[in-house]
Amino acid sequence: MANTREVKEIAKRIKRDVIQLTSKNTGHPGGAIGAADIIAELYFNRLHHRPSHPDWEDRDRFVLSNGHICTALYSAMARSGYFPIEELWTFRKLNSRLQGHPSRIDLPGLETSAGPLGQGLSIANGMALAHRLRGSDAKIYCLVGDGEIQEGQVWESAMTAAHHHLDQIALIVSWNDIQIDGHVKDVMNIEPIAEKFKAFGWHTIEIDGNKVNEIKNAFDQFEQNTGAPTAIIAKTVIGKDVSFMEDEAIWHGKAPSAEEATRALEEIGTCSFGTDLITKEEY
Amino acid sequence: MTKAKSGRDGFGKALLELGEKNQNVVALCADLAESVRVEAFANKYPERYFQIGISEQDMIGTASGLALSNYIPFATTYAVFAAQRANEQIRLAACYNQANVKIAVSHAGLTCGEDGATHQALEDIASMRVMPEMTVIVPADENEAYEATKASVEWIGPIYLRLGRTPVPIVTNDTSPFQIGKARTLKNGTDVSIFACGIMVERALQAREQLASEGINASVINIHTIKPLDKETIINEVQHTDCVVTAEEHSIIGGLGGAISELLAEEHPVPVHKVGTQDTFGESASPEELLEKYGLTAAKIVTACKEALGQKEQNLKRVRS
Ligand SMILES: Cc1ncc(C[n+]2csc(CCOP(=O)(O)OP(=O)(O)O)c2C)c(N)n1
């Protein structure tokens, strides 16, 4: 169990890993950095899981729907003991278990493959129905991007979760207002988000998704909610704490250069949890 | 040949029995419960039945989530709405996840009938067959649909079970036990091999009788599993006849005919003539009228056999000269 200060420190480690991995191996840094606080809280404080027994049937499940931000997930998994930290360097390389978008059959601990947007909540719903049939009260946390909820299937599955009263489900919307072609409100407005979920019969909670205490409170509240699934609308900042990345659509999927990575690591700051994948001099 | 029922009837009957036998069997439907014959299961096992509403993409994802949590879900709808509407969900959530999802679809092909072209999947075998991890089964009649449904629960991995709406005579009564991936030879022959699936198996048998009256000896093999294809049976068979006709209620592109052509082109090149729809949509009419209009008839199979035999002769002459 990790307190607010510890989770913040772990999130910093995840952000540093994301910068280093995407800088060297390509990938999508922005959304991953913005969701680091949420993922840190999940893997180091919230989930009942056993990294050495990823198939444990009664585990809580984390379903990453927006698969492109998988560097943050891989970092959290490695740092919590699912696989050796050095293996992070294989990300996006030939024969790696850490595919460019998550591949469930390759890496134990991944609950689903993902990448094609819009599918995660449907899969999470199926898992929730299975938990219920088995009489397990394990929780399912599903993370989606805000642009992602433009997909029709998200709303099909939102209806399904409410209709079947899947109160074990927390859907976290990482609302950074960025997608590939620009600001979400310019590309295809999705607001108001909370009102939409409310209208679909969901509990809703609105938070600053980069504030760990707010994330903790939201999950605490979710655990008390009954009768309907919970949507946590988490306002996040793409590239949070890296000044040149914040709120810039280009950083959705662009790898930082060596100089940019150095600057980013400086701005994120040193971290007392774990050690860097590589030292600054190696850039 | 006895009483006529449809493939979907055989599926519904088997599903109901499976519900009793196997507590892990669950079913999902997208607002077509009666039509895809899942209603009896839903009534008997309401806690293991999930109505998902008119949202097929969501249904495939939900079924995959259940499968990833060790249940054996049957996701049911019409062929077009699964294989075609939810194609990418089948690819990611079911196949790439290696999720143990059974996708049982009705109203495949022209015998869907009066609903018209919009509802007549004639391309679904092609789009399902091409997916890694996927198994594709096209039962010939009610019996075989029943057996295939039962067998699919013992098979680990995603399955596309293609069922018809319209009753057809039972043609698989007295053959070997059903096994996924093992073709069923219904009649032996020496001149030409007819490989058929689904409702075209019955028509292939009729064609064989017609051919016999003209002194041509055709074999009829029921290829109920399009993937994995029973290569051994097919190659062995073709080594005797060196001449092939395929028959399916599907486009001649990418389905049974496509699969067999691909195999034979590499392993044993011989003439392959295909009976199926000719790269076209269907239309509204009775099933029988449509099968006639689009050439899915015993007469068409007879003609195709004669053409294939003619080509075999020509090839032989070319070799001799
Ligand atoms: C079905 C589908 N369409 C398009 C894409 C390509 N794509 C990848 S990420 C992305 C934008 C996602 O935006 P958002 O969910 O807001 O994520 P963020 O930019 O915040 O990381 C798109 C369009 C995809 N992966 N899947």
Coordinates of N, CA and C in Angstrom, one line a residue, chain B residues 110-290:
Chain B
L110 N -28.0 -16.9 -49.1 CA -29.2 -16.5 -49.9 C -30.5 -17.0 -49.2
T111 N -30.4 -18.1 -48.5 CA -31.6 -18.7 -48.0 C -32.2 -17.9 -46.8
C112 N -31.5 -16.8 -46.5 CA -32.1 -15.8 -45.6 C -33.4 -15.3 -46.2
G113 N -33.4 -15.2 -47.6 CA -34.6 -15.0 -48.3 C -35.1 -13.6 -48.4
E114 N -36.4 -13.4 -48.1 CA -37.1 -12.2 -48.4 C -36.5 -10.9 -47.7
D115 N -35.8 -11.1 -46.7 CA -35.1 -9.9 -46.1 C -34.2 -9.2 -47.1
G116 N -33.7 -9.9 -48.1 CA -33.0 -9.2 -49.1 C -31.5 -9.2 -48.9
A117 N -30.8 -8.5 -49.9 CA -29.4 -8.4 -49.9 C -28.7 -7.9 -48.7
T118 N -29.3 -6.9 -48.0 CA -28.7 -6.4 -46.8 C -28.4 -7.4 -45.8
H119 N -29.3 -8.4 -45.7 CA -29.2 -9.4 -44.6 C -28.5 -10.7 -45.1
Q120 N -28.2 -10.9 -46.4 CA -27.7 -12.1 -46.9 C -26.2 -12.1 -46.9
A121 N -25.6 -12.6 -45.9 CA -24.1 -12.7 -45.8 C -23.6 -13.7 -46.9
L122 N -22.9 -13.1 -47.8 CA -22.3 -14.0 -48.9 C -20.8 -13.8 -48.9
E123 N -20.2 -13.1 -48.0 CA -18.8 -12.8 -47.9 C -18.2 -13.2 -46.6
D124 N -19.0 -13.7 -45.7 CA -18.6 -13.9 -44.3 C -17.6 -15.0 -44.1
I125 N -17.7 -16.0 -44.9 CA -16.7 -17.1 -44.7 C -15.3 -16.6 -45.1
A126 N -15.3 -15.7 -46.1 CA -14.0 -15.2 -46.5 C -13.4 -14.3 -45.4
S127 N -14.3 -13.5 -44.8 CA -13.7 -12.5 -43.8 C -13.4 -13.2 -42.5
M128 N -14.0 -14.3 -42.2 CA -13.7 -15.0 -41.0 C -12.5 -16.0 -41.2
R129 N -12.5 -16.6 -42.4 CA -11.4 -17.5 -42.6 C -10.0 -16.9 -42.6
V130 N -10.0 -15.6 -42.9 CA -8.7 -15.0 -43.0 C -8.1 -14.6 -41.7
M131 N -8.9 -14.7 -40.6 CA -8.4 -14.3 -39.3 C -7.6 -15.4 -38.7
P132 N -6.4 -15.0 -38.2 CA -5.6 -16.0 -37.5 C -6.3 -16.4 -36.2
E133 N -6.1 -17.7 -35.8 CA -6.8 -18.3 -34.6 C -8.2 -18.7 -34.8
M134 N -8.9 -18.2 -35.9 CA -10.3 -18.5 -36.1 C -10.5 -19.9 -36.7
T135 N -11.6 -20.5 -36.2 CA -12.0 -21.8 -36.8 C -13.4 -21.5 -37.4
V136 N -13.6 -22.0 -38.6 CA -14.9 -21.7 -39.3 C -15.6 -23.0 -39.7
I137 N -16.8 -23.1 -39.2 CA -17.6 -24.3 -39.4 C -19.0 -23.9 -40.1
V138 N -19.3 -24.7 -41.1 CA -20.5 -24.5 -41.9 C -21.3 -25.8 -41.9
P139 N -22.2 -26.0 -41.0 CA -22.9 -27.3 -40.9 C -23.8 -27.4 -42.1
A140 N -24.1 -28.7 -42.5 CA -24.9 -29.0 -43.7 C -26.4 -29.1 -43.4
D141 N -26.7 -29.4 -42.1 CA -28.1 -29.6 -41.8 C -28.3 -29.4 -40.3
E142 N -29.5 -29.7 -39.8 CA -29.8 -29.5 -38.4 C -28.9 -30.5 -37.5
N143 N -28.8 -31.7 -38.0 CA -28.0 -32.7 -37.2 C -26.6 -32.2 -37.0
E144 N -26.0 -31.8 -38.1 CA -24.6 -31.4 -38.1 C -24.4 -30.1 -37.3
A145 N -25.4 -29.2 -37.4 CA -25.3 -28.0 -36.5 C -25.4 -28.3 -35.1
Y146 N -26.2 -29.3 -34.8 CA -26.3 -29.8 -33.4 C -24.9 -30.4 -32.9
E147 N -24.4 -31.2 -33.8 CA -23.1 -31.9 -33.4 C -22.0 -30.8 -33.3
A148 N -22.0 -29.9 -34.3 CA -20.9 -28.9 -34.3 C -21.0 -28.0 -33.1
T149 N -22.2 -27.7 -32.6 CA -22.3 -26.8 -31.4 C -21.8 -27.5 -30.2
K150 N -22.1 -28.8 -30.1 CA -21.6 -29.6 -29.0 C -20.0 -29.7 -29.1
A151 N -19.5 -29.9 -30.3 CA -18.1 -30.1 -30.4 C -17.4 -28.8 -30.1
S152 N -18.0 -27.7 -30.4 CA -17.3 -26.4 -30.3 C -17.0 -26.0 -28.8
V153 N -17.7 -26.6 -27.9 CA -17.4 -26.4 -26.5 C -16.1 -27.1 -26.1
E154 N -15.9 -28.2 -26.7 CA -14.6 -29.0 -26.4 C -13.4 -28.4 -27.1
W155 N -13.6 -27.5 -28.0 CA -12.5 -26.9 -28.8 C -12.1 -25.6 -28.2
I156 N -10.8 -25.5 -28.0 CA -10.4 -24.2 -27.4 C -10.0 -23.2 -28.4
G157 N -10.6 -22.0 -28.4 CA -10.3 -21.0 -29.3 C -11.6 -20.5 -30.0
P158 N -11.5 -19.3 -30.6 CA -12.7 -18.7 -31.3 C -13.2 -19.6 -32.4
I159 N -14.5 -19.6 -32.5 CA -15.2 -20.4 -33.6 C -16.2 -19.5 -34.2
Y160 N -16.3 -19.6 -35.5 CA -17.4 -18.9 -36.3 C -18.3 -20.1 -36.8
L161 N -19.5 -20.2 -36.2 CA -20.4 -21.2 -36.6 C -21.5 -20.7 -37.4
R162 N -21.5 -21.0 -38.7 CA -22.4 -20.4 -39.7 C -23.6 -21.2 -39.9
L163 N -24.8 -20.6 -39.5 CA -26.0 -21.4 -39.6 C -27.0 -20.8 -40.5
G164 N -27.9 -21.6 -41.0 CA -28.9 -21.1 -42.0 C -30.3 -20.9 -41.3
R165 N -31.1 -20.2 -42.0 CA -32.4 -19.9 -41.4 C -33.4 -20.9 -41.9
T166 N -33.2 -21.4 -43.1 CA -34.3 -22.2 -43.8 C -34.1 -23.7 -43.6
P167 N -35.2 -24.4 -43.3 CA -35.1 -25.9 -43.2 C -34.5 -26.5 -44.4
V168 N -33.6 -27.5 -44.2 CA -33.1 -28.3 -45.3 C -33.1 -29.8 -44.9
P169 N -33.3 -30.7 -45.8 CA -33.3 -32.1 -45.5 C -32.0 -32.5 -44.8
I170 N -32.2 -33.5 -43.9 CA -31.0 -34.0 -43.2 C -30.2 -35.0 -44.1
V171 N -28.9 -34.7 -44.3 CA -28.1 -35.5 -45.2 C -26.9 -36.1 -44.4
T172 N -26.8 -35.9 -43.1 CA -25.6 -36.4 -42.4 C -26.0 -37.4 -41.4
N173 N -27.1 -38.1 -41.6 CA -27.6 -39.1 -40.7 C -26.6 -40.2 -40.3
D174 N -26.1 -40.8 -41.4 CA -25.4 -42.1 -41.2 C -23.9 -42.0 -41.6
T175 N -23.4 -40.9 -41.3 CA -21.9 -40.8 -41.5 C -21.1 -40.9 -40.2
S176 N -19.8 -40.8 -40.4 CA -18.9 -40.9 -39.3 C -19.2 -39.8 -38.2
P177 N -18.8 -40.0 -37.0 CA -19.0 -39.0 -36.0 C -18.4 -37.6 -36.4
F178 N -19.1 -36.6 -36.0 CA -18.6 -35.2 -36.3 C -17.3 -34.9 -35.6
Q179 N -16.4 -34.4 -36.3 CA -15.1 -33.9 -35.7 C -14.7 -32.6 -36.3
I180 N -14.4 -31.6 -35.6 CA -14.0 -30.3 -36.2 C -12.7 -30.6 -37.0
G181 N -12.7 -30.1 -38.2 CA -11.5 -30.2 -39.0 C -11.4 -31.5 -39.7
K182 N -12.4 -32.4 -39.6 CA -12.3 -33.7 -40.3 C -13.5 -33.8 -41.3
A183 N -13.1 -33.7 -42.6 CA -14.2 -33.7 -43.6 C -14.9 -35.1 -43.6
R184 N -16.2 -35.0 -44.1 CA -17.0 -36.3 -44.1 C -17.2 -36.7 -45.6
T185 N -16.7 -37.8 -45.9 CA -16.9 -38.3 -47.3 C -18.3 -39.0 -47.3
L186 N -19.2 -38.4 -48.1 CA -20.6 -39.0 -48.1 C -20.7 -40.0 -49.2
K187 N -20.1 -39.8 -50.3 CA -20.1 -40.8 -51.4 C -18.8 -40.8 -52.1
N188 N -18.3 -42.0 -52.4 CA -17.1 -42.1 -53.1 C -17.3 -42.0 -54.6
G189 N -16.3 -41.7 -55.4 CA -16.4 -41.6 -56.8 C -15.0 -41.6 -57.4
T190 N -15.0 -41.7 -58.8 CA -13.7 -41.8 -59.4 C -13.4 -40.8 -60.4
D191 N -14.5 -40.1 -60.9 CA -14.3 -39.1 -62.0 C -14.0 -37.7 -61.6
V192 N -14.8 -37.3 -60.6 CA -14.8 -35.9 -60.2 C -15.1 -35.8 -58.7
S193 N -14.5 -34.9 -58.0 CA -14.8 -34.8 -56.5 C -15.6 -33.5 -56.3
I194 N -16.7 -33.6 -55.6 CA -17.5 -32.5 -55.3 C -17.3 -32.2 -53.8
F195 N -16.7 -31.0 -53.5 CA -16.5 -30.6 -52.2 C -17.6 -29.5 -51.9
A196 N -18.4 -29.8 -50.9 CA -19.5 -28.9 -50.6 C -19.6 -28.6 -49.1
C197 N -20.3 -27.5 -48.8 CA -20.6 -27.2 -47.4 C -22.0 -26.6 -47.3
G198 N -22.5 -26.6 -46.1 CA -23.8 -26.1 -45.8 C -24.9 -26.7 -46.6
I199 N -25.8 -25.9 -47.0 CA -27.0 -26.4 -47.7 C -26.6 -27.0 -49.1
M200 N -25.4 -26.7 -49.6 CA -25.1 -27.2 -50.9 C -24.6 -28.7 -50.9
V201 N -24.5 -29.2 -49.7 CA -24.2 -30.7 -49.6 C -25.3 -31.5 -50.2
E202 N -26.5 -31.1 -49.8 CA -27.7 -31.8 -50.3 C -27.8 -31.7 -51.8
R203 N -27.5 -30.6 -52.3 CA -27.5 -30.4 -53.8 C -26.4 -31.1 -54.5
A204 N -25.3 -31.2 -53.8 CA -24.2 -32.0 -54.4 C -24.6 -33.5 -54.5
L205 N -25.3 -34.0 -53.5 CA -25.8 -35.4 -53.6 C -26.8 -35.6 -54.7
Q206 N -27.6 -34.6 -54.9 CA -28.6 -34.7 -56.0 C -27.8 -34.6 -57.4
A207 N -26.8 -33.8 -57.4 CA -26.0 -33.7 -58.7 C -25.3 -35.0 -59.0
R208 N -24.9 -35.6 -57.9 CA -24.2 -36.9 -58.1 C -25.1 -37.9 -58.8
E209 N -26.4 -37.9 -58.3 CA -27.3 -38.9 -58.9 C -27.5 -38.6 -60.4
Q210 N -27.7 -37.3 -60.7 CA -27.9 -36.9 -62.1 C -26.7 -37.3 -62.9
L211 N -25.5 -37.1 -62.4 CA -24.2 -37.4 -63.1 C -24.2 -38.9 -63.3
A212 N -24.5 -39.7 -62.3 CA -24.5 -41.2 -62.4 C -25.3 -41.7 -63.5
S213 N -26.5 -41.0 -63.7 CA -27.4 -41.4 -64.8 C -26.8 -41.2 -66.2
E214 N -25.8 -40.3 -66.2 CA -25.1 -40.0 -67.4 C -23.7 -40.7 -67.5
G215 N -23.5 -41.6 -66.6 CA -22.3 -42.4 -66.6 C -21.1 -41.8 -66.0
I216 N -21.3 -40.7 -65.2 CA -20.2 -40.0 -64.5 C -20.2 -40.3 -63.1
N217 N -19.1 -40.7 -62.5 CA -19.0 -41.2 -61.1 C -18.4 -40.1 -60.3
A218 N -19.2 -39.4 -59.5 CA -18.7 -38.3 -58.7 C -18.7 -38.7 -57.2
S219 N -17.7 -38.2 -56.5 CA -17.7 -38.3 -55.0 C -18.3 -37.0 -54.4
V220 N -18.8 -37.2 -53.2 CA -19.3 -36.0 -52.5 C -18.7 -35.9 -51.1
I221 N -18.0 -34.8 -50.9 CA -17.3 -34.7 -49.6 C -17.9 -33.4 -48.9
N222 N -18.3 -33.6 -47.7 CA -18.9 -32.5 -46.9 C -17.8 -31.8 -46.1
I223 N -17.4 -30.7 -46.6 CA -16.3 -29.9 -45.9 C -17.0 -29.0 -44.9
H224 N -17.4 -29.5 -43.7 CA -18.1 -28.7 -42.8 C -17.2 -27.7 -42.1
T225 N -15.9 -28.1 -42.0 CA -14.9 -27.1 -41.4 C -14.1 -26.5 -42.5
I226 N -14.3 -25.2 -42.7 CA -13.6 -24.5 -43.8 C -12.2 -24.2 -43.3
K227 N -12.1 -24.0 -42.0 CA -10.8 -23.8 -41.4 C -10.8 -24.3 -40.0
P228 N -9.8 -25.1 -39.6 CA -8.7 -25.7 -40.4 C -9.2 -26.7 -41.4
L229 N -8.7 -26.5 -42.6 CA -9.2 -27.3 -43.7 C -8.6 -28.7 -43.6
D230 N -9.3 -29.8 -43.9 CA -8.8 -31.2 -43.8 C -8.0 -31.5 -45.1
K231 N -6.8 -31.0 -45.0 CA -5.9 -31.2 -46.2 C -5.7 -32.6 -46.6
E232 N -5.6 -33.4 -45.6 CA -5.2 -34.8 -45.9 C -6.4 -35.5 -46.7
T233 N -7.6 -35.4 -46.2 CA -8.7 -36.0 -46.9 C -8.9 -35.4 -48.3
I234 N -8.7 -34.1 -48.4 CA -8.9 -33.4 -49.7 C -7.8 -33.9 -50.8
I235 N -6.6 -33.9 -50.3 CA -5.5 -34.3 -51.3 C -5.7 -35.8 -51.6
N236 N -5.9 -36.6 -50.7 CA -6.2 -38.1 -51.0 C -7.3 -38.2 -52.0
E237 N -8.3 -37.5 -51.7 CA -9.5 -37.6 -52.6 C -9.1 -37.2 -54.0
V238 N -8.5 -36.1 -54.1 CA -8.2 -35.5 -55.5 C -7.2 -36.3 -56.2
Q239 N -6.3 -37.1 -55.5 CA -5.4 -38.0 -56.2 C -6.1 -39.0 -57.0
H240 N -7.4 -39.3 -56.6 CA -8.1 -40.3 -57.4 C -8.8 -39.7 -58.6
T241 N -9.3 -38.5 -58.4 CA -10.1 -37.9 -59.5 C -9.4 -36.9 -60.4
D242 N -8.5 -36.2 -59.8 CA -7.8 -35.1 -60.5 C -8.7 -34.1 -61.1
C243 N -9.8 -33.8 -60.4 CA -10.9 -33.0 -61.0 C -11.8 -32.6 -59.9
V244 N -12.1 -31.2 -59.7 CA -12.8 -30.8 -58.5 C -13.9 -29.8 -58.9
V245 N -15.0 -29.9 -58.1 CA -16.0 -28.9 -58.1 C -16.3 -28.5 -56.7
T246 N -16.4 -27.2 -56.4 CA -16.8 -26.8 -55.0 C -18.2 -26.2 -55.1
A247 N -18.9 -26.3 -54.0 CA -20.3 -25.7 -54.0 C -20.5 -25.2 -52.6
E248 N -20.9 -23.9 -52.6 CA -21.2 -23.2 -51.3 C -22.2 -22.1 -51.5
E249 N -22.9 -21.8 -50.4 CA -23.9 -20.7 -50.4 C -23.2 -19.5 -50.0
H250 N -22.3 -19.0 -50.8 CA -21.3 -17.9 -50.5 C -20.7 -17.5 -51.8
S251 N -20.1 -16.3 -51.8 CA -19.3 -15.9 -53.0 C -18.3 -16.9 -53.4
I252 N -18.0 -17.0 -54.7 CA -17.0 -17.9 -55.2 C -15.6 -17.3 -54.8
I253 N -15.6 -16.1 -54.3 CA -14.3 -15.5 -53.8 C -14.1 -15.7 -52.3
G254 N -13.0 -16.4 -52.0 CA -12.6 -16.4 -50.6 C -13.3 -17.4 -49.7
G255 N -14.2 -18.2 -50.2 CA -14.9 -19.1 -49.3 C -14.3 -20.5 -49.4
L256 N -15.2 -21.5 -49.4 CA -14.8 -22.9 -49.6 C -14.0 -23.1 -50.9
G257 N -14.5 -22.5 -52.0 CA -13.8 -22.7 -53.3 C -12.5 -22.0 -53.2
G258 N -12.4 -20.9 -52.6 CA -11.1 -20.2 -52.5 C -10.1 -21.0 -51.7
A259 N -10.6 -21.5 -50.6 CA -9.7 -22.3 -49.7 C -9.2 -23.5 -50.4
I260 N -10.1 -24.2 -51.1 CA -9.6 -25.5 -51.8 C -8.7 -25.1 -53.0
S261 N -9.0 -24.0 -53.7 CA -8.1 -23.6 -54.8 C -6.7 -23.3 -54.3
E262 N -6.7 -22.6 -53.1 CA -5.4 -22.2 -52.6 C -4.6 -23.5 -52.2
L263 N -5.3 -24.4 -51.6 CA -4.6 -25.7 -51.2 C -4.1 -26.4 -52.4
L264 N -5.0 -26.6 -53.4 CA -4.6 -27.5 -54.6 C -3.6 -26.8 -55.5
A265 N -3.6 -25.5 -55.6 CA -2.7 -24.8 -56.4 C -1.2 -25.2 -56.0
E266 N -1.1 -25.3 -54.7 CA 0.3 -25.6 -54.2 C 0.6 -27.1 -54.1
E267 N -0.4 -27.9 -53.7 CA -0.1 -29.3 -53.4 C -0.5 -30.3 -54.5
H268 N -1.5 -29.9 -55.3 CA -1.9 -30.9 -56.3 C -2.7 -30.2 -57.4
P269 N -2.1 -29.4 -58.3 CA -2.9 -28.6 -59.2 C -3.7 -29.4 -60.2
V270 N -5.0 -29.1 -60.1 CA -6.0 -29.8 -61.0 C -7.1 -28.7 -61.3
P271 N -8.0 -29.0 -62.3 CA -9.1 -28.1 -62.5 C -10.0 -28.0 -61.3
V272 N -10.3 -26.7 -60.9 CA -11.3 -26.5 -59.8 C -12.3 -25.6 -60.3
H273 N -13.6 -26.0 -60.4 CA -14.7 -25.2 -60.8 C -15.6 -24.9 -59.6
K274 N -15.9 -23.6 -59.5 CA -16.6 -23.2 -58.3 C -18.1 -22.9 -58.5
V275 N -18.9 -23.4 -57.7 CA -20.4 -23.0 -57.7 C -20.6 -22.2 -56.4
G276 N -21.1 -21.0 -56.7 CA -21.4 -20.1 -55.6 C -21.9 -18.8 -56.2
T277 N -22.1 -17.8 -55.4 CA -22.6 -16.5 -56.0 C -21.4 -15.9 -56.7
Q278 N -21.7 -15.2 -57.8 CA -20.7 -14.7 -58.7 C -20.3 -13.3 -58.4
D279 N -19.7 -13.0 -57.3 CA -19.3 -11.7 -56.9 C -20.4 -10.7 -57.0
T280 N -21.5 -11.0 -56.4 CA -22.7 -10.2 -56.5 C -23.5 -10.2 -55.2
F281 N -24.3 -9.2 -54.9 CA -25.3 -9.2 -53.8 C -26.5 -10.1 -54.2
G282 N -27.2 -10.5 -53.2 CA -28.5 -11.2 -53.5 C -29.6 -10.2 -53.6
E283 N -30.9 -10.6 -53.3 CA -32.0 -9.7 -53.4 C -33.2 -10.4 -52.7
S284 N -34.3 -9.8 -52.6 CA -35.5 -10.4 -51.9 C -36.2 -11.4 -52.8
A285 N -36.5 -12.5 -52.3 CA -37.4 -13.6 -52.9 C -37.4 -14.7 -52.0
S286 N -38.1 -15.8 -52.3 CA -38.1 -17.0 -51.5 C -36.7 -17.6 -51.6
P287 N -36.3 -18.4 -50.6 CA -35.0 -19.0 -50.7 C -34.8 -19.9 -52.0
E288 N -35.9 -20.6 -52.3 CA -35.7 -21.5 -53.4 C -35.6 -20.7 -54.7
E289 N -36.3 -19.6 -54.9 CA -36.2 -18.8 -56.1 C -34.8 -18.2 -56.2
L290 N -34.3 -17.8 -55.0 CA -32.9 -17.2 -55.0 C -31.8 -18.2 -55.4

